[in-house]
JSON list of C-alpha atoms and ligand atoms in Angstrom, two decimals:
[
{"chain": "A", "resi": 271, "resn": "UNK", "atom": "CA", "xyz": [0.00, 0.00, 0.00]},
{"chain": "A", "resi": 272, "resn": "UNK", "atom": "CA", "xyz": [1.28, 3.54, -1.08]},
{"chain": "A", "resi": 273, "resn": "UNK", "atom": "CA", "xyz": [2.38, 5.45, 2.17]},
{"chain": "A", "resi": 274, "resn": "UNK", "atom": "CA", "xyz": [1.85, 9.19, 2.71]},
{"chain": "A", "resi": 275, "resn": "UNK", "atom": "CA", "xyz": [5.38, 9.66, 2.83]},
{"chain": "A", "resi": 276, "resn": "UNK", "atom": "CA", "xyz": [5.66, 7.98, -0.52]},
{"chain": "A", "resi": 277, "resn": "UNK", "atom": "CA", "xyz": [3.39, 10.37, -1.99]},
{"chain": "A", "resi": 278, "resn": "UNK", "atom": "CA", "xyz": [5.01, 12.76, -0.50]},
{"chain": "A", "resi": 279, "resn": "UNK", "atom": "CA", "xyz": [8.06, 12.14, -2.27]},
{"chain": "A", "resi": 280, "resn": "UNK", "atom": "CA", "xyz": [6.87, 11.56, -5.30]},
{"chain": "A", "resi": 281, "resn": "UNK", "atom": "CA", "xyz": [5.30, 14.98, -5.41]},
{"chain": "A", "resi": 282, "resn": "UNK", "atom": "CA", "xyz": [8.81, 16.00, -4.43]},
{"chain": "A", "resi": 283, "resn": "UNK", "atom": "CA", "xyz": [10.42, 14.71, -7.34]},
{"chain": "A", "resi": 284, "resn": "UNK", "atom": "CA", "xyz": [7.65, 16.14, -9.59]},
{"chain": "A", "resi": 285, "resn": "UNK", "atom": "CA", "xyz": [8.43, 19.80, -8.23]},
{"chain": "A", "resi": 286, "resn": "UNK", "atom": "CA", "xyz": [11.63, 19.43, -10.05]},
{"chain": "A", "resi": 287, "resn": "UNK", "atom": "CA", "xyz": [9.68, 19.72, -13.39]},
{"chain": "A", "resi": 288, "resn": "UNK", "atom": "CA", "xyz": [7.74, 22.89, -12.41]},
{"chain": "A", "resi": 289, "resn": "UNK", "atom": "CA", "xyz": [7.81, 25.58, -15.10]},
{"chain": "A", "resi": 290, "resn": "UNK", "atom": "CA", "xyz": [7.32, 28.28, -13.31]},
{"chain": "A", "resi": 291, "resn": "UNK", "atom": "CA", "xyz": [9.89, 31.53, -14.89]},
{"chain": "A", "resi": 292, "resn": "UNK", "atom": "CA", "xyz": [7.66, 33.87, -14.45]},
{"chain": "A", "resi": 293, "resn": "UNK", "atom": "CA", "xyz": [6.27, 33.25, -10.95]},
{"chain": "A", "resi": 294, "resn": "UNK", "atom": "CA", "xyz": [9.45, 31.88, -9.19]},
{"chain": "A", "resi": 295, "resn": "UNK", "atom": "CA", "xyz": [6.61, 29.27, -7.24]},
{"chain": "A", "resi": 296, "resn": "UNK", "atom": "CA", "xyz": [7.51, 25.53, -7.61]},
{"chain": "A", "resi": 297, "resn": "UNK", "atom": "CA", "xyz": [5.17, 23.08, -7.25]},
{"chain": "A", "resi": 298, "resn": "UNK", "atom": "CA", "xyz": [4.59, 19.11, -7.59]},
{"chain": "A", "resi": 299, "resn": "UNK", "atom": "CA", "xyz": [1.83, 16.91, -7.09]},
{"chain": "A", "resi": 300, "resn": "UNK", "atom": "CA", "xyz": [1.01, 13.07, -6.62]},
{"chain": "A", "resi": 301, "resn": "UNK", "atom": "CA", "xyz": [-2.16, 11.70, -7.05]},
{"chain": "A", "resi": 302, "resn": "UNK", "atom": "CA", "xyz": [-2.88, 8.04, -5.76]},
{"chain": "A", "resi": 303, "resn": "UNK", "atom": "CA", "xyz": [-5.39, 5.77, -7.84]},
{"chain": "A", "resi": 304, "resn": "UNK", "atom": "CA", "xyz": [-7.79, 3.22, -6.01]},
{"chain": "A", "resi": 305, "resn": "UNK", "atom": "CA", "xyz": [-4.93, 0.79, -8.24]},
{"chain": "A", "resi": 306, "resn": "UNK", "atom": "CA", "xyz": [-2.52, 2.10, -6.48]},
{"chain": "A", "resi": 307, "resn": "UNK", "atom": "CA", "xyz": [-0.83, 4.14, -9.26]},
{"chain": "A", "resi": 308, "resn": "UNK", "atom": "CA", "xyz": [0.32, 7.52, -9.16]},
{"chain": "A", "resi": 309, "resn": "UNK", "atom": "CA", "xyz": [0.24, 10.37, -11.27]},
{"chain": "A", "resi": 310, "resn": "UNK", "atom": "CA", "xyz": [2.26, 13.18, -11.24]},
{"chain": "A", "resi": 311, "resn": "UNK", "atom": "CA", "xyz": [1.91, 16.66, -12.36]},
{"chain": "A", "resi": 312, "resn": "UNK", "atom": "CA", "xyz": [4.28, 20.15, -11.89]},
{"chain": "A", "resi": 313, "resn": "UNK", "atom": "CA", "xyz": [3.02, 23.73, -12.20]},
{"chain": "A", "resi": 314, "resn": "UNK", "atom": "CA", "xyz": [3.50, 24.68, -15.72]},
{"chain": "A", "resi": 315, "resn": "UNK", "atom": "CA", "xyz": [2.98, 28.68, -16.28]},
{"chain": "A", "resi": 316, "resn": "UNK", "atom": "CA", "xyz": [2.92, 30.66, -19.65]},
{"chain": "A", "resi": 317, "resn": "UNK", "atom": "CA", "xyz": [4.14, 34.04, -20.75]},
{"chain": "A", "resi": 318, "resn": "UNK", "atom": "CA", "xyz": [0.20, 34.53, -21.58]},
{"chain": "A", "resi": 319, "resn": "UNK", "atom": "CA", "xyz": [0.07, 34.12, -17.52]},
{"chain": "A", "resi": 320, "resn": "UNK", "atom": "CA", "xyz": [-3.70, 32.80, -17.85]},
{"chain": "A", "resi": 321, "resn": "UNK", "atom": "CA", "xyz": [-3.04, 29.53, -19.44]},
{"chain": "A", "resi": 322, "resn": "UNK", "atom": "CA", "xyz": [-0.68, 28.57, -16.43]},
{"chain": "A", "resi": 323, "resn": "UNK", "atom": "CA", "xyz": [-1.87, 24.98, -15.07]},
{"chain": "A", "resi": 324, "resn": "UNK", "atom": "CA", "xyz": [-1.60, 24.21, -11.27]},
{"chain": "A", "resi": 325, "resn": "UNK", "atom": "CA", "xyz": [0.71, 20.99, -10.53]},
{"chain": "A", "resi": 326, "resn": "UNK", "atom": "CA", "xyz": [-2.53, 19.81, -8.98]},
{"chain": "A", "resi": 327, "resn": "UNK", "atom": "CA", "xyz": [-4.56, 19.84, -12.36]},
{"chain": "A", "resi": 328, "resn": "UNK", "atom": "CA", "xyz": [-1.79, 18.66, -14.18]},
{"chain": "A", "resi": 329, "resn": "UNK", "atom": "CA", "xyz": [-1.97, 15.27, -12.18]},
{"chain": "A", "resi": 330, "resn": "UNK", "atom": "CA", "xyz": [-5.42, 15.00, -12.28]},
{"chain": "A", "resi": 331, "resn": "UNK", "atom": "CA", "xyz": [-5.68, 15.63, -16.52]},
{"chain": "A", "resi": 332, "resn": "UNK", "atom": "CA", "xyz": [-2.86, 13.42, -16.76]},
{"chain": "A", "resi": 333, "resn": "UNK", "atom": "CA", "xyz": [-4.75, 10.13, -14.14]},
{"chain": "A", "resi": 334, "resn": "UNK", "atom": "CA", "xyz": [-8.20, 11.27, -16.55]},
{"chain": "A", "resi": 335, "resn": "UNK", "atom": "CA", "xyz": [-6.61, 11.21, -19.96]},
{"chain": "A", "resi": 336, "resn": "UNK", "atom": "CA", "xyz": [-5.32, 7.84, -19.14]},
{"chain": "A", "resi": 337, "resn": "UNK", "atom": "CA", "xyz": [-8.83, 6.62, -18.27]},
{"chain": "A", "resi": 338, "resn": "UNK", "atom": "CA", "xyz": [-8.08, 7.13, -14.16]},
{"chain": "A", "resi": 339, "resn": "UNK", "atom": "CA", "xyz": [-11.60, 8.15, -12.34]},
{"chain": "A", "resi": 340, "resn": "UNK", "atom": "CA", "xyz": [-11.03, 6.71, -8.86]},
{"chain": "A", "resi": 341, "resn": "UNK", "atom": "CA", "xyz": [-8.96, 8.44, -6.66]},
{"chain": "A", "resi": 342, "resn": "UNK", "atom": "CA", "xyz": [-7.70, 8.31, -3.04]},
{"chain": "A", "resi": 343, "resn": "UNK", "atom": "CA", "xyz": [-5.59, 10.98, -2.22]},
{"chain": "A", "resi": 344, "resn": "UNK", "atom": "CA", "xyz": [-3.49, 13.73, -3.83]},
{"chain": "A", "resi": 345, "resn": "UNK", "atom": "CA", "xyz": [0.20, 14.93, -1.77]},
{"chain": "A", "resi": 346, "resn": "UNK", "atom": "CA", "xyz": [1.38, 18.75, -2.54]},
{"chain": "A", "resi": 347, "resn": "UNK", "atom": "CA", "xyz": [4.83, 20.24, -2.00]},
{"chain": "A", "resi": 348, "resn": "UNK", "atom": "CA", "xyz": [4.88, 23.91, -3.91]},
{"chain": "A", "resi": 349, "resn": "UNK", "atom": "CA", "xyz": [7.06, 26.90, -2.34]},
{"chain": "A", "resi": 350, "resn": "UNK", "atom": "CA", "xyz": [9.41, 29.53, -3.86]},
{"chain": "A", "resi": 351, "resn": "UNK", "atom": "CA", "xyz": [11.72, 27.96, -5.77]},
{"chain": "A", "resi": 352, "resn": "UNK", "atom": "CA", "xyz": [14.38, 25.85, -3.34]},
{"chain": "A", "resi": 353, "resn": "UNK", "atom": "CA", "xyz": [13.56, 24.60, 0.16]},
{"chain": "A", "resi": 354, "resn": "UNK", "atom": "CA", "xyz": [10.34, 24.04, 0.68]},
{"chain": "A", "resi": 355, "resn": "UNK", "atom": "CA", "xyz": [9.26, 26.22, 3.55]},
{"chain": "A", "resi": 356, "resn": "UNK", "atom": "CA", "xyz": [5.01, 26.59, 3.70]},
{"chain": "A", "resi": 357, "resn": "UNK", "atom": "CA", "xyz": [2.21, 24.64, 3.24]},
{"chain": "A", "resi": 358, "resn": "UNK", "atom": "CA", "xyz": [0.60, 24.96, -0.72]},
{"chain": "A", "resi": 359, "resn": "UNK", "atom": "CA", "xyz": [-2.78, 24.73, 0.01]},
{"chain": "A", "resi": 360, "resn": "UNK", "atom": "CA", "xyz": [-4.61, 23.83, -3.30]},
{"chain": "A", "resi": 361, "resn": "UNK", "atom": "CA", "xyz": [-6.87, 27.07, -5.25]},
{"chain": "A", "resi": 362, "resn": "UNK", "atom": "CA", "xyz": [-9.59, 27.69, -5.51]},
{"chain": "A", "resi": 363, "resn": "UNK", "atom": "CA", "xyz": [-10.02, 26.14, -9.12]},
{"chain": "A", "resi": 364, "resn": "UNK", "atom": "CA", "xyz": [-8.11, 22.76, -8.37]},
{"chain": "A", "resi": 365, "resn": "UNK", "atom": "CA", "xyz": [-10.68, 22.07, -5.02]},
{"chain": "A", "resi": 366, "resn": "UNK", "atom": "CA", "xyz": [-13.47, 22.17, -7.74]},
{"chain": "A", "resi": 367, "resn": "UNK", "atom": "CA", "xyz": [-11.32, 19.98, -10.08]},
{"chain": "A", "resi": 368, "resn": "UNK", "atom": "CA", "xyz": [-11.11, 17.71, -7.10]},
{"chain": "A", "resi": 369, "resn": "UNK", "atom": "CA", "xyz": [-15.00, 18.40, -6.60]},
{"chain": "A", "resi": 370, "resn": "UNK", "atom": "CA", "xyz": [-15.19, 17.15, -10.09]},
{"chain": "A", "resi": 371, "resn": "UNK", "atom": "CA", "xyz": [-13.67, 13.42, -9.52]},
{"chain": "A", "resi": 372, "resn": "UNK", "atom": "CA", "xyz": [-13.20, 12.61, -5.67]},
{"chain": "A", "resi": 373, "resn": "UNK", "atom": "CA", "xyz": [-15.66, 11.45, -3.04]},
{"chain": "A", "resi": 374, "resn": "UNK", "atom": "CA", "xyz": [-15.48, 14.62, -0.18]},
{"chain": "A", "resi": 375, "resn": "UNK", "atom": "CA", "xyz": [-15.70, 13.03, 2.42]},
{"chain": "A", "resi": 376, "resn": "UNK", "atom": "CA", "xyz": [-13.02, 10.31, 1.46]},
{"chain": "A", "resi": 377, "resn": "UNK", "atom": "CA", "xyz": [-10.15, 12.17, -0.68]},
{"chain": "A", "resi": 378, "resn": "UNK", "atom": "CA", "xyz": [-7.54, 13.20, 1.68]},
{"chain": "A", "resi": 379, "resn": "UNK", "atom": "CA", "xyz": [-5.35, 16.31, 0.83]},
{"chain": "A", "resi": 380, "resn": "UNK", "atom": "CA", "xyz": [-1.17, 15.72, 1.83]},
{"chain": "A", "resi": 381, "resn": "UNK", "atom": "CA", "xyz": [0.06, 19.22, 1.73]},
{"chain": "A", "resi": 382, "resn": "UNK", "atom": "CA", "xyz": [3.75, 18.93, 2.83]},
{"chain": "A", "resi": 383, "resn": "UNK", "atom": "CA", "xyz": [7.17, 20.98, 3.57]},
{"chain": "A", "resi": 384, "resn": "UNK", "atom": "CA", "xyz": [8.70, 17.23, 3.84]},
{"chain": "A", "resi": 385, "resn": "UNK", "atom": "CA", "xyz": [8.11, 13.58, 4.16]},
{"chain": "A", "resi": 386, "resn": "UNK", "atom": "CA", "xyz": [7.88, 14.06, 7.87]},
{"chain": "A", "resi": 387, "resn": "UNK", "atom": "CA", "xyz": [5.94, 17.86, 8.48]},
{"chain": "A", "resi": 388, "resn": "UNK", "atom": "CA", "xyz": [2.47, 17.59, 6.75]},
{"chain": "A", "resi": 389, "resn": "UNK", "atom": "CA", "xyz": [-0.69, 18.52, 7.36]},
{"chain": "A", "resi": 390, "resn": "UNK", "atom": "CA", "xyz": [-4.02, 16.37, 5.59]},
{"chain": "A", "resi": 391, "resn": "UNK", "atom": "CA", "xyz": [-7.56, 17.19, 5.21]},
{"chain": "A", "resi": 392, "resn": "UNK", "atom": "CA", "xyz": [-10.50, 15.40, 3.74]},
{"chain": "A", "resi": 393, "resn": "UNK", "atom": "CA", "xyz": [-11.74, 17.84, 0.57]},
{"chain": "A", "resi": 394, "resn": "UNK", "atom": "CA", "xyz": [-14.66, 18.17, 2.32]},
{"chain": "A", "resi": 395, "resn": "UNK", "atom": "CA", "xyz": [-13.21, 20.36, 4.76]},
{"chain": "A", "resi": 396, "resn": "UNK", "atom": "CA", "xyz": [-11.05, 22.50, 2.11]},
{"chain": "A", "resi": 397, "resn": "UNK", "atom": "CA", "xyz": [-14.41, 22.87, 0.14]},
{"chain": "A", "resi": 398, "resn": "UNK", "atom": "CA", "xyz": [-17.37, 22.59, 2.48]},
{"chain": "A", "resi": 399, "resn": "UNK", "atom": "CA", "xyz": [-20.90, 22.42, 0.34]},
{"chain": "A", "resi": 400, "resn": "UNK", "atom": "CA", "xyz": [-19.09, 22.29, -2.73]},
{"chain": "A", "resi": 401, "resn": "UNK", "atom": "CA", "xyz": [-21.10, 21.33, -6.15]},
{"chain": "A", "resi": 402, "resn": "UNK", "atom": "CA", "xyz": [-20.34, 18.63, -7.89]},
{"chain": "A", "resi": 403, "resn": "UNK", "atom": "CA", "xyz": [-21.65, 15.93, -10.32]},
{"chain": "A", "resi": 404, "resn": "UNK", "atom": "CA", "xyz": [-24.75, 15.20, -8.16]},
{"chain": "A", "resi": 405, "resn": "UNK", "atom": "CA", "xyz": [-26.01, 18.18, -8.43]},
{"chain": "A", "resi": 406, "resn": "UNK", "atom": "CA", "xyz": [-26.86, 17.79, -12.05]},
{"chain": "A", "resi": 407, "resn": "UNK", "atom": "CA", "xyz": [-28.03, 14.16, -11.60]},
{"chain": "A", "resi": 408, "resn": "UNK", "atom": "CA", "xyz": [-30.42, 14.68, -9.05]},
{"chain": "B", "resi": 266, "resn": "LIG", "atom": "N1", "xyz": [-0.02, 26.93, -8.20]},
{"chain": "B", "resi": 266, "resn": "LIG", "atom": "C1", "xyz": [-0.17, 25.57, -8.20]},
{"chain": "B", "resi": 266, "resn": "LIG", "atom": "O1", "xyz": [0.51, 24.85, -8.94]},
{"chain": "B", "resi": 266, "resn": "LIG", "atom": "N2", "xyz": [-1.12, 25.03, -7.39]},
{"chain": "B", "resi": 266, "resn": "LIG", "atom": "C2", "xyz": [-1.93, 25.74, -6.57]},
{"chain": "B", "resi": 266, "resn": "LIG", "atom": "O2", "xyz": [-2.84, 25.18, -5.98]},
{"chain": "B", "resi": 266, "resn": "LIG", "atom": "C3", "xyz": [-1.72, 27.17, -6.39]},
{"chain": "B", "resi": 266, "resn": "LIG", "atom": "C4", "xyz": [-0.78, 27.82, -7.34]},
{"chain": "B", "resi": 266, "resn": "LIG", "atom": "C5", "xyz": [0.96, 27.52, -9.10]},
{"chain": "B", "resi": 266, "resn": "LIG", "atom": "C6", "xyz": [0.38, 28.35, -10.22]},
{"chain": "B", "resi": 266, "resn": "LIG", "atom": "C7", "xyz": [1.51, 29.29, -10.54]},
{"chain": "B", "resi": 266, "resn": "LIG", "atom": "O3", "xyz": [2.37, 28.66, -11.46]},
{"chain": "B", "resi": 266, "resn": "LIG", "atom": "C8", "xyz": [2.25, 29.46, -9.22]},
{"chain": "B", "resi": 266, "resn": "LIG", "atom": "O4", "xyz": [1.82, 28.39, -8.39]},
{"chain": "B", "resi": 266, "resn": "LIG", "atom": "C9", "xyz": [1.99, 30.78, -8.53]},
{"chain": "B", "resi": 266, "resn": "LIG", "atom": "O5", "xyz": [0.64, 31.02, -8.41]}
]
């Protein structure tokens, strides 16, 4: 079973990828599948500035493309670029991107400085009443 602190790490390694020139903010994600895989995904900004993707969004259009819909949990290390030194709570737009694919009450958000100081919290609690799917099947 994937650990936190292999998550963790993995969204480590993605921050190394983050394209971020104009912002200076590195970021990497790692989203676990209810497999067991993970998906990775970096910041990637643009000289446009409004087509800049969150490392978050990356992993998840990555897991989707590849016909992923079940998800677990996603870990997040993003700071200015070198040590890592705050929490990267997710935006705005990726929560509803979670909203989009995750059960609330069960996704669990790893935001970390390292594989040993994180916090977690259930999407529910980073976007409480959200809308989602079941609003429109109802
Ligand atoms: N960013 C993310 O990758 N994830 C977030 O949840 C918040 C912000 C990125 C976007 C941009 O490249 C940089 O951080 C500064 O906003």
């Amino acid at each position: 079973m994937t650990t936190q602190k292999e998550l963790i790490a993995a969204a480590q390694k993605a921050r190394q990828a983050s394209y971020s020139p104009y912002s200076g903010y590195q970021v990497g994600a790692a989203l676990l599948t209810d497999s067991g895989r993970i998906y990775t995904g970096c910041n990637i900004e643009n000289a446009a500035y409004a087509p800049t993707n969150c490392a978050e969004r990356t992993a998840f259009f990555k897991a989707v493309s590849e016909g992923e819909k079940n998800f677990l949990a996603i870990a997040i290390v993003g700071s200015p670029a070198g040590e890592v030194t705050q929490f990267a709570w997710p935006c705005g737009v990726c929560r509803q991107v979670m909203m989009e694919f995750c059960d609330p009450d069960g996704f669990e958000v790893i935001v970390a400085k390292s594989e040993t100081e994180y916090q977690t919290r259930k999407l529910a609690q980073l976007l409480p009443e959200g809308f989602g799917p079941s609003n429109l099947t109802e």
